[in-house]
Amino acid sequence: MTILDWTERFKGTAALPMDVRERLNKSARVTHMKKGDQVFGPTNIPDSLFFLYDGRIRVSQTSDAGREIVLYRIEAGDSCVLTTACMLAEEAYNAEGIAETDVTVVILPKPAFDRLSSEEDAFRNFVFAAYSRRLIDLLRVVDDVAFGRIDVRLAERLLALGDGLKEVRATHQNLASELGTAREVISRVLNDFQKRDLIEQSRGLITFKDKAGIGAIAHSA
Amino acid sequence: MTILDWTERFKGTAALPMDVRERLNKSARVTHMKKGDQVFGPTNIPDSLFFLYDGRIRVSQTSDAGREIVLYRIEAGDSCVLTTACMLAEEAYNAEGIAETDVTVVILPKPAFDRLSSEEDAFRNFVFAAYSRRLIDLLRVVDDVAFGRIDVRLAERLLALGDGLKEVRATHQNLASELGTAREVISRVLNDFQKRDLIEQSRGLITFKDKAGIGAIAHSA
DNA sequence: GTCCGTTAGGTGACAATGTCACTGACGGTT
DNA sequence: AACCGTCAGTGACATTGTCACCTAACGGAC
């Protein structure tokens, strides 16, 4: 296997001096995981730092009753601060990360992380920024869940998941888990959207008929 | 005015060498604010780091419609990472911090913060830990709002606010803002508690009659 | 192909929570 | 006493969540 220079992929490492990057490439471990794998979770608390080289990870939280809500997604080039957070806080948490695609993960041992964040401003700022983004993400989730209407949230999420395409491949249950609600609720709202000729539905697939109309609902908050 | 050695108050600074602490005492600014003052908010984005020397700050988020939810509280000895987060992410946010008591705040200019977090492991870990706690706090808020029953959440919050005392001084609107719901909802639940002889109510005051009963509700999730 | 189990989705009744409009109750000021 | 602002109570209704149960679609196994 060829050696992967992952340091070019991350804002916090790309700008580092060559010797530092070479050292990193030696001390970090690169792992691949399959779509659907659990990257981290309550029973799988890592003692190292995660960086996502390639793919996408969905971070969600599950209630005692088994209902689920998606908190945010980690994209390639981003680091996963939640695992570090839980390491540091040493608190129970019930969030988990699922690989939404095949993923390539860089695992940096804590000593290397400590050394890097003390010696390299660029790296430290990168980590702080990652924390910040997640905090902001969660503020948004709180706002949506506490104050948002479900039709608005669903319209937003459909557009986000559809990203440029004219259809979304997801079951009603999938969408319910995105928003932290029940399948029946999603079914009702989607049927309403359908009656208003905004979408078409078939098993596991939603097709946009009037994206502007969906957008209007999404922005009517 | 006597010079306040605030560095002894924070985990991240108390263990530092004396010379570093003296330098910090010179570069930081100590400010006092009155109960009720806005320490930070959407229109008041600081370019420095906040440390809370004394008092308590309530951090809450307000919806477009004007409904409010309390996210967490900052206690003495803690740092306020949300302001830094927003600085770094440079994103709009609608959280604000209100002084719940008279407070003493230490403001550390960014250059001093950068230098400190690069040079001192203890300080850097302190900041990371502060971020982590807030992330965990927000996970809890999301869980509560998305999946929690309102009577359970209210019971929990009453006990938290009553902390050891036999009464809670708060209006129904105050409690609604704690939980991100409407006053009417709180009124209904409190009347139910009253009918079950768990509390007594008078204008702006709730008195526990059966704290164990309230506790039972709080833990029935 | 048929059979069959699994999964996706539909439906109606009901419960919990949020919204709205309005009312009265209380405390302080004049 | 009269006035005023804040606090709380109430009923009607809308939205969202829960539950029980159903049907339809799909994908093997045979």
mmCIF file of C-alpha atoms (C1' of nucleotides) in Angstrom, chain A residues 67 148-151 180-185 188 203, chain D residues 14-22 24-27:
data_model
loop_
_atom_site.group_PDB
_atom_site.id
_atom_site.type_symbol
_atom_site.label_atom_id
_atom_site.label_comp_id
_atom_site.label_asym_id
_atom_site.label_seq_id
_atom_site.Cartn_x
_atom_site.Cartn_y
_atom_site.Cartn_z
ATOM 1 C CA ARG A 67 -35.995 7.760 18.909
ATOM 2 C CA GLY A 148 -39.190 25.234 14.723
ATOM 3 C CA ARG A 149 -42.254 23.957 12.936
ATOM 4 C CA ILE A 150 -41.955 20.456 11.665
ATOM 5 C CA ASP A 151 -43.037 21.192 8.088
ATOM 6 C CA GLY A 180 -35.989 13.607 15.931
ATOM 7 C CA THR A 181 -39.663 12.972 15.370
ATOM 8 C CA ALA A 182 -41.911 9.990 14.605
ATOM 9 C CA ARG A 183 -42.456 8.324 11.261
ATOM 10 C CA GLU A 184 -46.186 9.038 11.297
ATOM 11 C CA VAL A 185 -45.494 12.737 11.569
ATOM 12 C CA ARG A 188 -48.495 13.240 7.354
ATOM 13 C CA ARG A 203 -41.131 3.600 -1.743
ATOM 14 C "C1'" DA D 14 -53.829 23.873 16.189
ATOM 15 C "C1'" DT D 15 -49.870 21.150 15.985
ATOM 16 C "C1'" DT D 16 -47.253 17.363 17.138
ATOM 17 C "C1'" DG D 17 -46.502 12.799 19.292
ATOM 18 C "C1'" DT D 18 -48.256 8.033 20.488
ATOM 19 C "C1'" DC D 19 -50.516 3.776 19.770
ATOM 20 C "C1'" DA D 20 -52.618 0.007 17.543
ATOM 21 C "C1'" DC D 21 -53.343 -1.952 13.600
ATOM 22 C "C1'" DC D 22 -53.622 -2.270 8.762
ATOM 23 C "C1'" DA D 24 -48.835 -2.591 -0.007
ATOM 24 C "C1'" DA D 25 -44.390 -3.310 -1.979
ATOM 25 C "C1'" DC D 26 -40.201 -5.734 -2.331
ATOM 26 C "C1'" DG D 27 -36.936 -9.596 -2.132
#
